[in-house]
Short mmCIF file of C-alpha atoms and ligand atoms in Angstrom, two decimals:
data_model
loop_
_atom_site.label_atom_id
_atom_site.label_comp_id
_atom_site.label_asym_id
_atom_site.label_seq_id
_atom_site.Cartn_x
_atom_site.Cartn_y
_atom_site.Cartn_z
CA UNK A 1 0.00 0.00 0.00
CA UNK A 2 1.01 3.41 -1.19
CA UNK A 3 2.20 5.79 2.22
CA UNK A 4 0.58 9.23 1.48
CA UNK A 5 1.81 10.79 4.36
CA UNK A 6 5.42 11.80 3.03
CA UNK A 7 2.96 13.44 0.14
CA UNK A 8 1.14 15.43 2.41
CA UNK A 9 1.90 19.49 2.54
CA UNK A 10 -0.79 21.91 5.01
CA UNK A 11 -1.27 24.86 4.58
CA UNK A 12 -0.86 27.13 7.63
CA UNK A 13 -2.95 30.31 6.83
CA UNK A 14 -3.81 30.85 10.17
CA UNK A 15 -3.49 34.20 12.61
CA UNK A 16 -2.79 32.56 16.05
CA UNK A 17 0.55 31.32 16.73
CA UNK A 18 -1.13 29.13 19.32
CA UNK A 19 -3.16 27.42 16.88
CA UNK A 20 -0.11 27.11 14.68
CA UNK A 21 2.39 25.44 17.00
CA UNK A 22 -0.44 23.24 18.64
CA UNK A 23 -1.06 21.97 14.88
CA UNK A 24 2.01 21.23 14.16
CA UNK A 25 2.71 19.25 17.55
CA UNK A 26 -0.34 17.49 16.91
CA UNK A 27 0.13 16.76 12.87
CA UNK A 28 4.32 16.11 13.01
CA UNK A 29 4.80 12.79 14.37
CA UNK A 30 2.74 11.87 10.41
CA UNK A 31 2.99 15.28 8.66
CA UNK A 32 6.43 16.27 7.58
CA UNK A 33 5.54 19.23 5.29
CA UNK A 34 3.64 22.49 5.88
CA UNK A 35 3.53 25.39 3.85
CA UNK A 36 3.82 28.64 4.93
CA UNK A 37 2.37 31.76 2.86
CA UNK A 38 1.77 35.44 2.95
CA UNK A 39 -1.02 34.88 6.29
CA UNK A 40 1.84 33.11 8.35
CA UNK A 41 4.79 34.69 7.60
CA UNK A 42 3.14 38.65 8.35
CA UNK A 43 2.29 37.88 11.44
CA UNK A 44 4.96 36.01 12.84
CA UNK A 45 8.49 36.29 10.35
CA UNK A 46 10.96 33.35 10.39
CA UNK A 47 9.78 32.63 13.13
CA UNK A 48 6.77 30.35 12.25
CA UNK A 49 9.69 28.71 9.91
CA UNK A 50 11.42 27.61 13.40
CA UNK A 51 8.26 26.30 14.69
CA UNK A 52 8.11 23.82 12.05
CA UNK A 53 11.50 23.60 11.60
CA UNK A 54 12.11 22.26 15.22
CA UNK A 55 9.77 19.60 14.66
CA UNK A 56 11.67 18.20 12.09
CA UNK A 57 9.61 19.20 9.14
CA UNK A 58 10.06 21.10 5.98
CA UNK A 59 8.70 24.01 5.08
CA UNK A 60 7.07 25.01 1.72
CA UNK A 61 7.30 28.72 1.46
CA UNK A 62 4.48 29.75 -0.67
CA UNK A 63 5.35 33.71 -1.22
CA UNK A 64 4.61 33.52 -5.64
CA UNK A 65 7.44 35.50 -6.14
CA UNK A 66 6.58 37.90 -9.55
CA UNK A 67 9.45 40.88 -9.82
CA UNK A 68 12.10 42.02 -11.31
CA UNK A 69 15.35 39.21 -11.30
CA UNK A 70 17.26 41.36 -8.97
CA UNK A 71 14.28 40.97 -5.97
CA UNK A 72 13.75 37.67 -6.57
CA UNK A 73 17.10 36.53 -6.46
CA UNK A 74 18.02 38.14 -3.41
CA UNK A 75 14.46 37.35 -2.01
CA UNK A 76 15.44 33.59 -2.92
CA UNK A 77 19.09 34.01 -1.30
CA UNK A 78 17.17 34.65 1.89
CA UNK A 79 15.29 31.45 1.63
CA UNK A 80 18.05 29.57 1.21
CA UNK A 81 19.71 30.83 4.94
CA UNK A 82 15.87 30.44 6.29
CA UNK A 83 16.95 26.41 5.43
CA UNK A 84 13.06 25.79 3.36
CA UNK A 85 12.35 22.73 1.57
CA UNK A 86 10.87 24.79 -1.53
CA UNK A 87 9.32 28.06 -2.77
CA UNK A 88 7.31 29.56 -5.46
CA UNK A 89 7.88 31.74 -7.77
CA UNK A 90 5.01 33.05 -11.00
CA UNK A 91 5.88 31.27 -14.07
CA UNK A 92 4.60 34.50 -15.86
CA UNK A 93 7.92 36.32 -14.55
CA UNK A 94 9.23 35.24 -17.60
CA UNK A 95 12.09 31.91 -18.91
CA UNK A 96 14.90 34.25 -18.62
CA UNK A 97 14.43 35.76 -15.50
CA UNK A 98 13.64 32.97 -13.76
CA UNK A 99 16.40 31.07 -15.34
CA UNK A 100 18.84 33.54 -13.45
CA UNK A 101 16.97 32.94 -9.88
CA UNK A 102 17.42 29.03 -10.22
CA UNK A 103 21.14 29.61 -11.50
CA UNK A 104 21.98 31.71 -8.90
CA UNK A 105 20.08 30.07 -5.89
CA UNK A 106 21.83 27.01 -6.72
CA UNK A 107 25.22 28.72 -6.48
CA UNK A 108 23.99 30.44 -3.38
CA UNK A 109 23.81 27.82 -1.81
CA UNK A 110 26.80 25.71 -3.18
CA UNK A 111 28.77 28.79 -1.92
CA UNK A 112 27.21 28.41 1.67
CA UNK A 113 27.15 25.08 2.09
CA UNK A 114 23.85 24.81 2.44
CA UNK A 115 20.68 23.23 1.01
CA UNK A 116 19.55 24.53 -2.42
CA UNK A 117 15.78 24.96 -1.97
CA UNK A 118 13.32 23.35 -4.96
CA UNK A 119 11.34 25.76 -7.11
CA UNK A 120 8.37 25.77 -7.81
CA UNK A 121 6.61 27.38 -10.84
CA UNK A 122 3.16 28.60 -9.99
CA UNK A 123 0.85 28.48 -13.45
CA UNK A 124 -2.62 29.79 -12.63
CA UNK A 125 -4.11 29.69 -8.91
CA UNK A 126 -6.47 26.91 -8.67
CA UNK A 127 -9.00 29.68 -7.85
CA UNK A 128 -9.19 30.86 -11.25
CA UNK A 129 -10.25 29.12 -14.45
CA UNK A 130 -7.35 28.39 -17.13
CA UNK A 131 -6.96 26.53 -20.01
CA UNK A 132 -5.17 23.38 -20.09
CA UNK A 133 -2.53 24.50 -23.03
CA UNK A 134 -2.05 27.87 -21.35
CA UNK A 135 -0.62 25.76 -17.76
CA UNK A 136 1.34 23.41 -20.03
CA UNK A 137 2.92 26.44 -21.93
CA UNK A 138 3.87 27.61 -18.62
CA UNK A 139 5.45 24.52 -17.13
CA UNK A 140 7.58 23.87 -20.33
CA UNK A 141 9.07 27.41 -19.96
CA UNK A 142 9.34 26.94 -16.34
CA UNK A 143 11.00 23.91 -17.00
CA UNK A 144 13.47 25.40 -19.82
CA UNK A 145 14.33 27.78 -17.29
CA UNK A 146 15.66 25.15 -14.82
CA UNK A 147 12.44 24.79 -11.79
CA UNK A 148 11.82 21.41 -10.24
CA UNK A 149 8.05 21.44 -10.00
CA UNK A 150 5.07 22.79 -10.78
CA UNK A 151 1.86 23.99 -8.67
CA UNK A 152 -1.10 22.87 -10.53
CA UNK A 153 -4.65 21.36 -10.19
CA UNK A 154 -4.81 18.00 -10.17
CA UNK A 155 -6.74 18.48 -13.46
CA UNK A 156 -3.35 19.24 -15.26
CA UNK A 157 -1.02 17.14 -12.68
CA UNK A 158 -0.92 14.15 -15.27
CA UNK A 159 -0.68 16.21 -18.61
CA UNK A 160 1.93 18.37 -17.00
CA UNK A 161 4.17 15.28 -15.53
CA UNK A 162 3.67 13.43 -18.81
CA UNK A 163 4.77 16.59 -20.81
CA UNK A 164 7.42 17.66 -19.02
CA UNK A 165 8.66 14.96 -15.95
CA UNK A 166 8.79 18.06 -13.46
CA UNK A 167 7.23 17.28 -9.36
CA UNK A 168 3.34 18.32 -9.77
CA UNK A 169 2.28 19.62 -6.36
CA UNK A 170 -1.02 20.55 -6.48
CA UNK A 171 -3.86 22.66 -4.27
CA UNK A 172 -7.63 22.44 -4.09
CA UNK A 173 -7.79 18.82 -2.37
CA UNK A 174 -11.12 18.49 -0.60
CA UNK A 175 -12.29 15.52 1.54
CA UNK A 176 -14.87 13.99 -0.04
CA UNK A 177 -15.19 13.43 -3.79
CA UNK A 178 -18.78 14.58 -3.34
CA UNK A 179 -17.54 18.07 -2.23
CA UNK A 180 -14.31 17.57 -5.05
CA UNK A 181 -15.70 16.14 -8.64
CA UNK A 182 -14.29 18.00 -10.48
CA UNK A 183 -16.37 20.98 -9.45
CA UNK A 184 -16.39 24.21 -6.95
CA UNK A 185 -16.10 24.29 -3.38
CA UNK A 186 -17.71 25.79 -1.10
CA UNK A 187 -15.06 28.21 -0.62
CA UNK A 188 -12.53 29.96 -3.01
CA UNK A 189 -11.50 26.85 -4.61
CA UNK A 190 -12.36 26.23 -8.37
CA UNK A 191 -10.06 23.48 -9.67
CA UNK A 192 -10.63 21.43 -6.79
CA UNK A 193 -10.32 17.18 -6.67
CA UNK A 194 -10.56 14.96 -4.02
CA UNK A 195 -7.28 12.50 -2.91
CA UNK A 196 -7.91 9.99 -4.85
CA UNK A 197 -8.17 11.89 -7.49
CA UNK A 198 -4.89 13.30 -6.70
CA UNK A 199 -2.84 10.24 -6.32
CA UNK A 200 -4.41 8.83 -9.73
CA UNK A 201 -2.64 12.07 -11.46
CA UNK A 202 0.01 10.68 -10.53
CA UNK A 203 1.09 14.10 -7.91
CA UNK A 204 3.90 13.97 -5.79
CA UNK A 205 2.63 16.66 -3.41
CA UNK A 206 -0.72 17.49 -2.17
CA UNK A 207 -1.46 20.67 -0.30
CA UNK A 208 -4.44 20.79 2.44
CA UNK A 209 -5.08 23.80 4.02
CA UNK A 210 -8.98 24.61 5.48
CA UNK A 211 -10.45 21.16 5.40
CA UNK A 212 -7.34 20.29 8.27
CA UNK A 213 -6.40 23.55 10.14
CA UNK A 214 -9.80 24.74 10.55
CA UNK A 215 -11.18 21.24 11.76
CA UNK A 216 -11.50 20.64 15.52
CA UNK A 217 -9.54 17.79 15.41
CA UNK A 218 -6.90 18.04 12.77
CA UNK A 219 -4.77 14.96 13.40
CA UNK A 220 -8.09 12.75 12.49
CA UNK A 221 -9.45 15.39 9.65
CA UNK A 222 -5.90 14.35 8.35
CA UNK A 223 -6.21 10.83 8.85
CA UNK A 224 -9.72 10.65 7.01
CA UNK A 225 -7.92 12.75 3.79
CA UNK A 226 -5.10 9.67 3.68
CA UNK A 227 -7.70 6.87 4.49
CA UNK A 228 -10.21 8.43 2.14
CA UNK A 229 -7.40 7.74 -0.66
CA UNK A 230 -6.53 4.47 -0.01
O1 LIG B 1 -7.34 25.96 2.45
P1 LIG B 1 -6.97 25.36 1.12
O2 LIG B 1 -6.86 23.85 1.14
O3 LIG B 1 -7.81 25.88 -0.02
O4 LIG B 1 -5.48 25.89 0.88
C1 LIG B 1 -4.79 25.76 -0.34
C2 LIG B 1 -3.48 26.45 -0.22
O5 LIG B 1 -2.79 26.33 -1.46
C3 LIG B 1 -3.58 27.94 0.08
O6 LIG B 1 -2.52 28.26 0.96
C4 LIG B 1 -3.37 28.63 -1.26
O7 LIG B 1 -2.69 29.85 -1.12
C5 LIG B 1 -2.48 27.63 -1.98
N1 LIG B 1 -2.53 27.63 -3.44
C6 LIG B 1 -3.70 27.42 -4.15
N2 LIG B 1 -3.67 27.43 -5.51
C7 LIG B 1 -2.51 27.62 -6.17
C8 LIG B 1 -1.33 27.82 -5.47
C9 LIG B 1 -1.37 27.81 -4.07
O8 LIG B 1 -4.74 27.21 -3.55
N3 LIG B 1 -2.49 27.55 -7.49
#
């Protein structure tokens, strides 16, 4: 049986450090990613990287980094001494630009001694509706311009992995497929698929945010996403 644990990334868009370090004692001893975006890092800085950094987990830094080469590359350079797993950064900033952010990362951190972290190309949020040769055009660039992985729907995951062999990590996983086929959620989400779905695309990563963090009892709302899969 497949473990879908490793596979597992949450999202922690929450305001309360309380509620963040209590969910990541609760999720760790199973959970070894969480990402951390824009709502996190505000409020609490490099900080809330430590918190899940101390429990032995990697963070996904989810910042969509769109600018001009010289930001991003020294944006990047700070990642790398923060010690994430992996970041993001908008495909749409363009093949040569973000060709010299992945060169010079790398170096970066062959210079420091210290671990080069992945990049990942964001296409279109999984909020928004895109078509399917737009994303690919995207990820091929991305990929010509040296990234590791993609963020995409689990809609594209298997087109984009077939077309290009980059890491798909994808958003807009909801619990049940009732909620997920292929439709809307009740929230933001408009790409959204459940697990299952997920796995069958063949993604490497799956990102849960809401339908975890926001349930009273995360560990088990957790544990139902990986059963519900299996
Ligand atoms: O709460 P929910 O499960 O919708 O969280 C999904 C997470 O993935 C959010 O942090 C959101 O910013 C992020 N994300 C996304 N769609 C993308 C890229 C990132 O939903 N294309």
């Amino acid at each position: 049986m497949v473990d879908l644990w490793p596979g597992l990334v949450v999202a922690l868009d929450l305001d309360s450090e309380e509620k963040i370090k209590s969910i990541v004692e609760q999720l760790t001893p199973k959970v070894k990613k969480f990402k951390i975006g824009p709502v996190a890092y505000t409020r609490f800085g490099p900080e809330a990287i430590n918190w899940v950094c101390k429990k032995g987990a990697d963070v996904f830094l989810d910042f969509k980094l769109y600018d001009i080469p010289n930001t991003m590359i020294e944006t990047a350079k700070a990642f790398v001494d923060l010690g994430i797993w992996a970041f993001t950064v908008h495909l749409k900033a363009g093949r040569e630009s973000i060709s010299m952010l992945t060169d010079q990362v790398a170096d970066y951190a062959k210079e420091n001694n210290k671990r080069a972290p992945l990049a990942f190309g964001v296409t279109e949020l999984t909020s928004k509706e895109a078509s399917l040769e737009q994303i690919l055009n995207l990820a091929k660039e991305g990929k010509e311009a040296g990234i590791q992985g993609i963020v995409c729907s689990v809609w594209e995951a298997k087109t984009i992995k077939e077309e290009t062999g980059l890491l798909a990590i994808t958003p807009g996983i909801r619990i049940t497929s009732q909620q997920a086929g292929k439709g809307v959620s009740s929230d933001d989400q408009k790409r959204i698929a459940s697990l299952a779905d997920a796995v069958k695309a063949g993604s490497d990563y799956f990102v849960v945010g809401r339908p975890i963090v926001k349930s009273h009892n995360p560990f088990l709302a957790a544990e139902n996403l990986v059963k519900s899969a299996l």
